[in-house]
Short mmCIF file of C-alpha atoms in Angstrom, two decimals:
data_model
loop_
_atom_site.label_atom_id
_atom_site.label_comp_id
_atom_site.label_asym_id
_atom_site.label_seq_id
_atom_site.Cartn_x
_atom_site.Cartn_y
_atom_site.Cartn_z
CA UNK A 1 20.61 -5.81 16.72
CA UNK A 2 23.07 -7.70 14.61
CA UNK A 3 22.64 -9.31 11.40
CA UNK A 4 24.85 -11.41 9.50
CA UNK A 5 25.24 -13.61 5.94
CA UNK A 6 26.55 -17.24 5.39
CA UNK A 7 27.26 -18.17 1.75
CA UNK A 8 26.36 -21.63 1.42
CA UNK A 9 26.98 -21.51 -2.46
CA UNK A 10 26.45 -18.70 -5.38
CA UNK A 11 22.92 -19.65 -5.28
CA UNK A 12 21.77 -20.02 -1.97
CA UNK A 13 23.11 -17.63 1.42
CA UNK A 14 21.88 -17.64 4.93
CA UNK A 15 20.73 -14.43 6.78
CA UNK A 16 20.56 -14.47 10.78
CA UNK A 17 19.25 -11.81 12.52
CA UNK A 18 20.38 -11.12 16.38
CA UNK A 19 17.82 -9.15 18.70
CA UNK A 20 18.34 -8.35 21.84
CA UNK A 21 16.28 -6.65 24.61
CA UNK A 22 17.07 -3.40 24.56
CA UNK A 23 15.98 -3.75 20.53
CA UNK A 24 12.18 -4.03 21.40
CA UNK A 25 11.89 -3.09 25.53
CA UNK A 26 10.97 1.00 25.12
CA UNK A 27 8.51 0.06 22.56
CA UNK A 28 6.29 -2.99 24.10
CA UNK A 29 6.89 -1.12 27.58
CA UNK A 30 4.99 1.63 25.74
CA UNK A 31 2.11 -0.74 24.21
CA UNK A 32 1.59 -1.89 27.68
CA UNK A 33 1.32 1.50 29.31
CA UNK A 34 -1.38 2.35 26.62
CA UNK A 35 -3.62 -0.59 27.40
CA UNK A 36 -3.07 -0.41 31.30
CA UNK A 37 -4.45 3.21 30.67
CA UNK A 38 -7.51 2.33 28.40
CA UNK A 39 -8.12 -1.78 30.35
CA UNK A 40 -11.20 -1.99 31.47
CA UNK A 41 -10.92 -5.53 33.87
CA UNK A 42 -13.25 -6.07 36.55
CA UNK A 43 -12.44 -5.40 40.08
CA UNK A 44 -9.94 -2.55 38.80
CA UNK A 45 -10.64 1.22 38.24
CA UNK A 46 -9.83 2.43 34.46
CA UNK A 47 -5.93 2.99 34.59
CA UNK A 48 -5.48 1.66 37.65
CA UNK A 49 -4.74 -1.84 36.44
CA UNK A 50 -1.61 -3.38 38.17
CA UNK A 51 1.03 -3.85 35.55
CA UNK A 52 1.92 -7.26 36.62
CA UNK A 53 -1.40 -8.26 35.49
CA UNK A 54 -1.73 -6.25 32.12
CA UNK A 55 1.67 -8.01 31.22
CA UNK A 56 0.38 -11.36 32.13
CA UNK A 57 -2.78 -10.42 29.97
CA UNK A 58 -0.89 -8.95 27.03
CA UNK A 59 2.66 -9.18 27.30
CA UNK A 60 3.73 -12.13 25.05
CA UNK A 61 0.98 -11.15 22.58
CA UNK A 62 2.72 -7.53 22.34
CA UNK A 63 6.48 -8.67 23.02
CA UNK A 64 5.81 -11.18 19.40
CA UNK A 65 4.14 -8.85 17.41
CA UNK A 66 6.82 -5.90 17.68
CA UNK A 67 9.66 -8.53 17.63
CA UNK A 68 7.78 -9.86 14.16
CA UNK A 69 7.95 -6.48 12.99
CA UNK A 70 11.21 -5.53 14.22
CA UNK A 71 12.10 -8.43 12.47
CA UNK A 72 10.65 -7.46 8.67
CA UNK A 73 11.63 -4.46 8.88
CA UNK A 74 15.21 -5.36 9.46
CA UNK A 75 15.25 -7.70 7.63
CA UNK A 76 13.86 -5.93 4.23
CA UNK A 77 15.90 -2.91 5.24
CA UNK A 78 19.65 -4.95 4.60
CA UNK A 79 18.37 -7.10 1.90
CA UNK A 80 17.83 -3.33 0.20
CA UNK A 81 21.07 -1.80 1.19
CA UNK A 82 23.27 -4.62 0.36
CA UNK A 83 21.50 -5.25 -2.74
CA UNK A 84 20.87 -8.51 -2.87
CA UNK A 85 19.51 -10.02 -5.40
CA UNK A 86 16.80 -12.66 -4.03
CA UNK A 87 14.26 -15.10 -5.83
CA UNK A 88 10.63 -15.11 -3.90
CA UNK A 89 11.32 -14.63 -0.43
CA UNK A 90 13.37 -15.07 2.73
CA UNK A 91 12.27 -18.35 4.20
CA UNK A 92 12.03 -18.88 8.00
CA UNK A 93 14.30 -21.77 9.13
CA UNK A 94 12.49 -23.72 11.43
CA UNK A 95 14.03 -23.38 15.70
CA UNK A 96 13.66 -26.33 17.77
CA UNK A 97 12.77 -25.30 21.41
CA UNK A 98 12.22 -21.81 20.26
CA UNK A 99 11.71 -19.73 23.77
CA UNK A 100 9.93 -17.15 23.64
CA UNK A 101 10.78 -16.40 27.31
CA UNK A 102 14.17 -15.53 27.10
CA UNK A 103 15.06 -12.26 25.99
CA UNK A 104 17.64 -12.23 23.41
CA UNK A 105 16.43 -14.24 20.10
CA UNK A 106 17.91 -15.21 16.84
CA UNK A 107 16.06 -15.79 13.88
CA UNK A 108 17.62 -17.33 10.59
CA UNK A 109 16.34 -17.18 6.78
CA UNK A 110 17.12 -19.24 3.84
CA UNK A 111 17.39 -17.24 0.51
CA UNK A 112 17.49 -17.95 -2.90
CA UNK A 113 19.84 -15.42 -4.89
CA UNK A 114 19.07 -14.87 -7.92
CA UNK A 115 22.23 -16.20 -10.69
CA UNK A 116 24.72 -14.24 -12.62
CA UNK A 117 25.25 -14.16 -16.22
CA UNK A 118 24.89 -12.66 -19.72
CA UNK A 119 22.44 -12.28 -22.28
CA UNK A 120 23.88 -13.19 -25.80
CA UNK A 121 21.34 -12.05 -28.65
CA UNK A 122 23.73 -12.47 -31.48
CA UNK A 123 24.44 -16.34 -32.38
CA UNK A 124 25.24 -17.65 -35.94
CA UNK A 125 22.07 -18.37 -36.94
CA UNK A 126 19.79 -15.74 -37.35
CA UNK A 127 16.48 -14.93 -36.55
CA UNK A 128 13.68 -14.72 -38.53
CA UNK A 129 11.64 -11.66 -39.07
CA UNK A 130 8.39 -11.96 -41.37
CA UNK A 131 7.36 -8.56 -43.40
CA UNK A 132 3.94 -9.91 -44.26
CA UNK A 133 2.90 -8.31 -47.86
CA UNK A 134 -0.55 -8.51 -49.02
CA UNK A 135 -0.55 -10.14 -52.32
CA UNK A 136 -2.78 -9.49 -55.61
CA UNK A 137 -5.25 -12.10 -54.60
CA UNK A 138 -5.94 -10.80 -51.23
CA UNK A 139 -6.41 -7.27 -52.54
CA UNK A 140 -8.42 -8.51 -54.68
CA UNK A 141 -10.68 -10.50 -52.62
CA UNK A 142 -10.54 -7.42 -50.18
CA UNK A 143 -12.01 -5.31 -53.37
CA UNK A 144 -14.59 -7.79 -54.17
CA UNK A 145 -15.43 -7.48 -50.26
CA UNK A 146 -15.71 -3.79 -50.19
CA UNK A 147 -17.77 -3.85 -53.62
CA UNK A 148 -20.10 -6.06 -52.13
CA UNK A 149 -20.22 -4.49 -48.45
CA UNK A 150 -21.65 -1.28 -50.32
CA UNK A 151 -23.66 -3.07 -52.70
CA UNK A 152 -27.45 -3.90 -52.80
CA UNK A 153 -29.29 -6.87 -52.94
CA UNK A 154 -31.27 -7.63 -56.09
CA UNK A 155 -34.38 -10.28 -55.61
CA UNK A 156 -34.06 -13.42 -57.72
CA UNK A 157 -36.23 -16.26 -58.81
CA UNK A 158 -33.53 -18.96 -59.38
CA UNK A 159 -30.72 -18.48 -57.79
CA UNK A 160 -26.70 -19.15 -59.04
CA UNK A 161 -23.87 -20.22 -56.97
CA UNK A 162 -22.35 -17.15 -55.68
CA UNK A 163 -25.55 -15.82 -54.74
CA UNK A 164 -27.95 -15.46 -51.28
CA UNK A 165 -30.15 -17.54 -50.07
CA UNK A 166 -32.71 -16.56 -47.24
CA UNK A 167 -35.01 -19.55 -45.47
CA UNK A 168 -35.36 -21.20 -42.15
CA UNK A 169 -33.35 -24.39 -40.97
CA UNK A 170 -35.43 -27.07 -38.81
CA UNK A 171 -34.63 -30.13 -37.15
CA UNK A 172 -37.57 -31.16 -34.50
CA UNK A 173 -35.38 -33.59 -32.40
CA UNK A 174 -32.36 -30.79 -32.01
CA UNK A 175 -34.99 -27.97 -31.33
CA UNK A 176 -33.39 -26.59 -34.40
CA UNK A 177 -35.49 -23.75 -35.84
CA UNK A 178 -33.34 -20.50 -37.12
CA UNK A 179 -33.94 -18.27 -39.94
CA UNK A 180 -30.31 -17.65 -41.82
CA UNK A 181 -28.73 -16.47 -44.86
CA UNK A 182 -26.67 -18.72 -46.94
CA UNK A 183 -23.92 -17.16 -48.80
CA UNK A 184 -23.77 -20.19 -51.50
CA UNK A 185 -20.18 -19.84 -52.38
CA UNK A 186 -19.56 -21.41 -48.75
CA UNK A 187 -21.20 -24.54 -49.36
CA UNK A 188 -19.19 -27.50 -49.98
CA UNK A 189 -19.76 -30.19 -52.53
CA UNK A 190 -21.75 -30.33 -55.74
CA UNK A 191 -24.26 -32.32 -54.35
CA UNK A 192 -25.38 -29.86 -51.57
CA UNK A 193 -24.69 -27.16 -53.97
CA UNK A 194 -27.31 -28.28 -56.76
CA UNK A 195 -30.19 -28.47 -53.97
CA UNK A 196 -29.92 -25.15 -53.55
CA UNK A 197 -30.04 -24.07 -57.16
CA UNK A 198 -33.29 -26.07 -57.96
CA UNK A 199 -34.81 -24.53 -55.16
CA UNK A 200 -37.22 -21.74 -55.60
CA UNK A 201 -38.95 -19.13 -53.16
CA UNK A 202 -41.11 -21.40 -50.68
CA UNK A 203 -39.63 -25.01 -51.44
CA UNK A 204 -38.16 -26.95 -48.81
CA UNK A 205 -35.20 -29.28 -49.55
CA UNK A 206 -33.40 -31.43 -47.06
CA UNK A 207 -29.77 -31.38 -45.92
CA UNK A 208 -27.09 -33.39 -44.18
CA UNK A 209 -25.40 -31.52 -41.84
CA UNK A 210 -21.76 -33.01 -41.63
CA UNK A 211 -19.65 -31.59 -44.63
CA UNK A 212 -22.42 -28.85 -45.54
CA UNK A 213 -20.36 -25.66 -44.80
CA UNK A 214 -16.58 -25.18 -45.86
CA UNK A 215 -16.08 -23.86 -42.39
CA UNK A 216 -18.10 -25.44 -39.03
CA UNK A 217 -18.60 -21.78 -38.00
CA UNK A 218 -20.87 -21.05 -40.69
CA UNK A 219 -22.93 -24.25 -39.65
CA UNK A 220 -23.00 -22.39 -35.86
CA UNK A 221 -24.40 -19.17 -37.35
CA UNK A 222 -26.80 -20.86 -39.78
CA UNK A 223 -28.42 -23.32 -37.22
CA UNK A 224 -27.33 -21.31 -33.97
CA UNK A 225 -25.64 -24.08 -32.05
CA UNK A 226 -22.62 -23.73 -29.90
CA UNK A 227 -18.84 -25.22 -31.01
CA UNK A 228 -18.96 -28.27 -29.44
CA UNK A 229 -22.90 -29.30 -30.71
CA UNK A 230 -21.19 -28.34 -34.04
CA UNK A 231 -18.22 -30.67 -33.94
CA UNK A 232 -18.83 -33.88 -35.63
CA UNK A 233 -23.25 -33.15 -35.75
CA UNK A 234 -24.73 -35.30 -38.45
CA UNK A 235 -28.09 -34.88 -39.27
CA UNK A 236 -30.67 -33.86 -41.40
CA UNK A 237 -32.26 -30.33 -41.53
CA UNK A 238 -35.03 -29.05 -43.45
CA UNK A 239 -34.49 -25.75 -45.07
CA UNK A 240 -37.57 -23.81 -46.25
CA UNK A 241 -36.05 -20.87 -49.09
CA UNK A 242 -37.88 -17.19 -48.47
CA UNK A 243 -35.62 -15.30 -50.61
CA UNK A 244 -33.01 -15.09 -53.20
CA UNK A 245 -31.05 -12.64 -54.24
CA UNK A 246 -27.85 -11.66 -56.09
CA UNK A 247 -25.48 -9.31 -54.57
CA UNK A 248 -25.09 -6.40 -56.96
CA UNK A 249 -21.00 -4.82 -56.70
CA UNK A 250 -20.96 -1.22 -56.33
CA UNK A 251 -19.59 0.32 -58.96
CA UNK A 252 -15.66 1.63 -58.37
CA UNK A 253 -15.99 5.20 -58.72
CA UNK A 254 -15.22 8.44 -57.23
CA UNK A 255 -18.69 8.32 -55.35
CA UNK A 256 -17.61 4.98 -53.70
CA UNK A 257 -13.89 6.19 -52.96
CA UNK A 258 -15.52 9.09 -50.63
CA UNK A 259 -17.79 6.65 -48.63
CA UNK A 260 -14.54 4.66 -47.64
CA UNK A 261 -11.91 7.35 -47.52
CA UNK A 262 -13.19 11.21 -47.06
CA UNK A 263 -13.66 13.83 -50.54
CA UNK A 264 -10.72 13.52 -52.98
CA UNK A 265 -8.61 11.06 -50.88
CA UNK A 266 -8.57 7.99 -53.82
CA UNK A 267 -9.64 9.37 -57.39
CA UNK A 268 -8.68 5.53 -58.94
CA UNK A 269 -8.92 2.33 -58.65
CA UNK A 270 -5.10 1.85 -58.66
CA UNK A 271 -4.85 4.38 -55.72
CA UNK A 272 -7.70 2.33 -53.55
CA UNK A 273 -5.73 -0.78 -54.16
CA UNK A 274 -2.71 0.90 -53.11
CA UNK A 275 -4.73 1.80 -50.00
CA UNK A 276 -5.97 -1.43 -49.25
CA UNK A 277 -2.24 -2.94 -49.55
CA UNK A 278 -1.25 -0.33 -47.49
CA UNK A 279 -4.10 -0.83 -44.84
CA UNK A 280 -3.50 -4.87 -44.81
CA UNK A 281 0.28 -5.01 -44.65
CA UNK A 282 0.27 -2.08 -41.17
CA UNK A 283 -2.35 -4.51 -39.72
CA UNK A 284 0.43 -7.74 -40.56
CA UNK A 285 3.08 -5.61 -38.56
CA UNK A 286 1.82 -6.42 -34.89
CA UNK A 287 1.20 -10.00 -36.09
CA UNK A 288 4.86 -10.57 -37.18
CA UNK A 289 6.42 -8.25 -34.55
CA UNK A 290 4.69 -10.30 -31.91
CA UNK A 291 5.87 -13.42 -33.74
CA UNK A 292 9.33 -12.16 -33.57
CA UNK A 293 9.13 -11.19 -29.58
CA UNK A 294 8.12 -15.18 -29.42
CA UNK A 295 11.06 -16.13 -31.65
CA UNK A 296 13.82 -13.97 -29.87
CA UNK A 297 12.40 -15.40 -26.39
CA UNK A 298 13.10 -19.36 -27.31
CA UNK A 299 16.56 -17.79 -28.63
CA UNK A 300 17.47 -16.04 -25.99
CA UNK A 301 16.02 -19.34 -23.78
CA UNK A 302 17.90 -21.53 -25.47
CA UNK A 303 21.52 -19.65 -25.98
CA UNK A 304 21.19 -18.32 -21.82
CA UNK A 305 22.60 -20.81 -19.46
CA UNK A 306 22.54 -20.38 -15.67
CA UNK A 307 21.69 -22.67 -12.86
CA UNK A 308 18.92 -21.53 -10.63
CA UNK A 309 18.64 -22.15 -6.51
CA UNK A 310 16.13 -25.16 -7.34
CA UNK A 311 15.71 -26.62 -3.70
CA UNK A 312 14.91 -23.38 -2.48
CA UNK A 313 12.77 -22.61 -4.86
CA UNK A 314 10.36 -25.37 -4.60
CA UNK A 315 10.29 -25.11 -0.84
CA UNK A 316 9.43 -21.49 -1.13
CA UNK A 317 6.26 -22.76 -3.60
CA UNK A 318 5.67 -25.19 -0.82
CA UNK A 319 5.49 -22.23 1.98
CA UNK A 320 3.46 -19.93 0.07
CA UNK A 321 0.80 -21.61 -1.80
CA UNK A 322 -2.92 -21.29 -1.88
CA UNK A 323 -3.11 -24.59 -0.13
CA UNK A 324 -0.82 -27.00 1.61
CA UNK A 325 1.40 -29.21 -1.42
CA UNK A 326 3.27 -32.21 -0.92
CA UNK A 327 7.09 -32.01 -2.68
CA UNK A 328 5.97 -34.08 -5.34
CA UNK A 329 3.37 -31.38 -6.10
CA UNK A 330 5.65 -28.42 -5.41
CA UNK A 331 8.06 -30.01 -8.04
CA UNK A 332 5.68 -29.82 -10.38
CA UNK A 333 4.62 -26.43 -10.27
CA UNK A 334 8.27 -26.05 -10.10
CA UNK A 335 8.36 -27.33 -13.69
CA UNK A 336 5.57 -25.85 -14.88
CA UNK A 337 6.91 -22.06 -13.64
CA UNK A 338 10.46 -22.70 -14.77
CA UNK A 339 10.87 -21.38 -18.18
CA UNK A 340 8.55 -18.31 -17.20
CA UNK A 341 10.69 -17.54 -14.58
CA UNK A 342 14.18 -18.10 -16.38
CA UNK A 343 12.74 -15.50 -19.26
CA UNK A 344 11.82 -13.00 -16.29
CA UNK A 345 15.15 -13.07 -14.88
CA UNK A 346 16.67 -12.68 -18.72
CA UNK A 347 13.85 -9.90 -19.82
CA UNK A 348 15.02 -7.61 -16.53
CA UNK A 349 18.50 -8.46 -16.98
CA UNK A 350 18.04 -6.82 -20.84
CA UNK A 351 15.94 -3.65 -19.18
CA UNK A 352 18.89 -2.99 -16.45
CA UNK A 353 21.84 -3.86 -18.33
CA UNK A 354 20.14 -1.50 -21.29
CA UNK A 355 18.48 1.12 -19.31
CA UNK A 356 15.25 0.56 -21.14
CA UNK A 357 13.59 2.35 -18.28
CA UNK A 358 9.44 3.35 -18.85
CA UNK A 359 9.79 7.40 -17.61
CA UNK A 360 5.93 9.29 -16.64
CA UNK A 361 6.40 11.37 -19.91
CA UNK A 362 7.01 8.52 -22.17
CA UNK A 363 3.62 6.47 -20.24
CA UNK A 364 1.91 10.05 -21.16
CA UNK A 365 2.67 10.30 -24.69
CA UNK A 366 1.63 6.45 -24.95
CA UNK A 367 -1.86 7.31 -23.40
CA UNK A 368 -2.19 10.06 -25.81
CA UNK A 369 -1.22 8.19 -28.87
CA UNK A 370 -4.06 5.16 -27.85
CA UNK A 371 -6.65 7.90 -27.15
CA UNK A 372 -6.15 9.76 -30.35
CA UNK A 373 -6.43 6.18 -32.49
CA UNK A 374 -9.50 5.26 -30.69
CA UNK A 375 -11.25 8.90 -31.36
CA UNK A 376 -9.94 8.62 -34.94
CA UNK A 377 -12.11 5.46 -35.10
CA UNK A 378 -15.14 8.03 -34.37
CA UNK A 379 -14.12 10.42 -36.83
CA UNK A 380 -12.56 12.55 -34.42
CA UNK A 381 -9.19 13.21 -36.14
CA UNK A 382 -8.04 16.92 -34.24
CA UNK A 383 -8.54 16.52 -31.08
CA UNK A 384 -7.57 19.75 -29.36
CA UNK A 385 -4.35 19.01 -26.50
CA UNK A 386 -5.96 19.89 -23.51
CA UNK A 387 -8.98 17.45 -24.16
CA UNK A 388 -5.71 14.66 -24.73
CA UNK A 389 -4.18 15.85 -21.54
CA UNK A 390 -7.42 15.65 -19.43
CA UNK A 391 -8.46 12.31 -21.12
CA UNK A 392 -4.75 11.27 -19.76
CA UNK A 393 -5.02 12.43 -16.74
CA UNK A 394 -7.86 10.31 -15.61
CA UNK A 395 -6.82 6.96 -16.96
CA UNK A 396 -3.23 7.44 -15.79
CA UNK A 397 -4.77 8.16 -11.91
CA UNK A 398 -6.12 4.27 -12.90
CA UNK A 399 -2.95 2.18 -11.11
CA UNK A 400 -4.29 -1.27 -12.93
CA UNK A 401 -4.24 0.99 -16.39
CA UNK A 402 -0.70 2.28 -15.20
CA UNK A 403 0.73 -1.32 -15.18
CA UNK A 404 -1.01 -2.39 -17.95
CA UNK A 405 -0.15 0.47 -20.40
CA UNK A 406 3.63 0.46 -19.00
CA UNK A 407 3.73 -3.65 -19.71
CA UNK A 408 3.00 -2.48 -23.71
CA UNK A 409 4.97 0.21 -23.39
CA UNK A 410 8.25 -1.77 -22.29
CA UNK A 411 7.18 -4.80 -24.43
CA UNK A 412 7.15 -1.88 -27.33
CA UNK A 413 10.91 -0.90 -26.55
CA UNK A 414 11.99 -4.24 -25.72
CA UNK A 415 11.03 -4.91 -29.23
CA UNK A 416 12.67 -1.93 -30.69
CA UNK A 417 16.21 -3.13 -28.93
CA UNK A 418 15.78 -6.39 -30.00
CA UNK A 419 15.32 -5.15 -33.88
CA UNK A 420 18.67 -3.03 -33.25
CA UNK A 421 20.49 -5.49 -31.41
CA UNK A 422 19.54 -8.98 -32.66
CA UNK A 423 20.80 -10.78 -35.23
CA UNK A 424 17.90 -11.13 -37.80
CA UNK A 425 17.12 -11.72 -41.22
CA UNK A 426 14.08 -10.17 -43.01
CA UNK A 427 11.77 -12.66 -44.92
CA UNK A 428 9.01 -11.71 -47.15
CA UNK A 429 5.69 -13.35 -47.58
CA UNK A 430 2.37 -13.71 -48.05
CA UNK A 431 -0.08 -13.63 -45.24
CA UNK A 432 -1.00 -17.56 -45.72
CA UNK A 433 2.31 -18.65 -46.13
CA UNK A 434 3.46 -16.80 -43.11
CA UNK A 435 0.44 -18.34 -41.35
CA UNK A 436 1.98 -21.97 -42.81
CA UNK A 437 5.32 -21.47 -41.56
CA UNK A 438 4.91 -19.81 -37.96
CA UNK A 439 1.20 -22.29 -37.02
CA UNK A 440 2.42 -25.08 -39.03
#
């Protein structure tokens, strides 16, 4: 056997691969001495078939199928050992007056190699990285939240505007008929607004439904319609009022702090805001960090220039989709694939060039860090190590829960190397105006 490489350009090479008889003889002579042994063809005793015939029978069949394999094999065995670098995979060039007959063959593939070139993180303009603060308001709000949460609910006969309302919305023609709560601080517009506070336990007032809520998901949960009857619905509901009541805070004292935090943990109101800053802001941190994994992509995007083996490429989408395309529609998913593919080539290039390399230890420690959050979140904060280990154990023998964990993992120190490596600049804001300038 012989094979051998033709450069066409830096992009694109030619592998042929020479096999000659004495490559695949021993082995189909073998095959066929196993099925003459176990034939069964009438008018012949069990292994007394005459060769002749069992290679007329079987012969070609056998003589393809170890060539095809001699073939792979060979084939994936030199791309390996002379490391080459290849996009997709080796295409079969098409033989006219391939003969199967003959006994010598040569079989050529196209490849697409993938391009050389280097990663430049720096630039002159830096990048920005959001540290997301939680701000007076939103600590407050979140207090107000909490103070309600563990609260009670006081029955009213007249109710005010930040208070709950209980009744049933109908609307015959919609099949509308759902009993809800309406928090009246989310209702929009005085008019709406002044219905409510008129109403008393067992009146029914009317409503329009477009502009009712400040937020179309509140209209879903009070009427119990789905997103898209939601969008634009304008009609009118009846609402029949079985309760008010006025949320009564809980009071912010020591008996509150160790509901929400354990004995002794707050002992002021300064410390629980401190906590609730503190809380907020370690929440903001995978928001902004994944923000800045989407900023340093585009970057790295933009500032990395290399051709790619194009032709080749949209052949080999051709030869190995679902169903049959035409070029047009193997250019498009061409298109469509293109920047995915350019940051795949850049994202490994980083990993090799850096050695940022996910070891068994490192996937183990992960595992163990995720199981002792989620236990945490059951008030389990000491788990003992050999419950961690055995806990481990069993999702790491899960190969689907291997990749998936090692894709955080590596998108976790990819992260880290960009922070060291990158050229950033730190900018501080509030969650609303980070929301403003990153969602625009």
């Amino acid at each position: 056997m012989n094979i051998s490489k033709e450069q066409v350009d830096d992009l694109n090479a030619v592998v042929t691969v020479d096999i000659a008889k004495e490559d695949y003889s021993e082995k189909v002579d073998k095959i066929l001495m196993d099925y003459r042994k176990n034939a069964n063809i009438p008018g012949f005793r069990k292994g007394h078939v005459p060769m002749g015939l069992v290679k007329k029978q079987y012969g070609k069949a056998v003589l393809v199928d170890e060539v095809n394999k001699l073939l792979q094999d060979a084939l994936n065995k030199y791309l390996t050992e002379e490391k080459l670098d290849v996009l997709g995979n080796p295409l079969p060039k098409e033989q006219e007056n391939f003969d199967w007959e003959t006994e010598n063959y040569s079989f050529e593939f196209e490849l697409g190699l993938a391009p050389k070139f280097e990663v430049k993180l720096g630039g002159k303009k830096a990048i920005t990285h959001y540290k997301i603060v939680a701000n007076d308001e939103m600590i407050e709000n979140q207090l107000k939240t909490i103070q309600k949460q563990y609260g009670k609910l006081v029955p009213k006969d007249v109710a005010e505007k930040e208070d709950l309302v209980a009744g049933t919305f109908v609307n015959e023609e919609k099949e509308i008929n759902n009993t809800a709560t309406v928090e009246l601080e989310k209702i929009k517009g005085k008019k709406n607004l002044d219905k409510f506070l008129k109403a008393k336990v067992g009146d029914t007032i009317t409503l329009k439904t477009k502009g009712l809520f400040t937020d179309d998901h509140n209209l879903i949960n009070a009427l119990k319609i789905n997103q898209d009857e939601a969008h634009d619905l304008d009609i009118e509901v009846s609402f029949t009022v079985s309760e008010i009541n006025t949320q009564e805070l809980a009071d912010l004292d020591q008996e509150l702090f160790d509901k929400l935090y354990g004995p002794g943990v707050i002992t002021s109101v300064t410390d629980l805001k401190a906590k609730i800053k503190e809380d907020a802001e370690k929440q903001f941190v995978q928001q902004s960090d994944q923000q800045l994994l989407n900023a340093i992509t585009e970057h790295t995007l933009e500032n990395t220039n290399f051709e790619l083996p194009v032709e080749f490429l949209q052949k080999w989408i051709r030869a190995t989709g679902e169903q049959p395309l035409t070029e047009d529609e193997a250019k498009d998913e061409y298109e469509k694939s293109e920047k995915g593919l350019r940051y795949q080539l850049i994202e490994g290039k980083i990993i090799n060039d850096n050695n940022l390399q996910v070891t068994f230890e490192e996937l183990k420690d992960f595992a163990k860090d995720l199981i002792k959050g989620q236990m945490a979140q059951f008030g389990q904060n000491s788990p003992e190590e050999k419950e961690l280990e055995d806990i481990a154990a069993r999702i790491l023998s899960n190969q689907d829960e291997v990749k998936r964990m090692s894709e955080q993992l590596m998108s976790q120190k990819l992260l880290n190397f960009y922070k060291e490596n990158a050229k950033l600049k730190t900018k501080e804001v509030t969650f609303d105006e980070f929301i403003k300038e990153v969602y625009k």
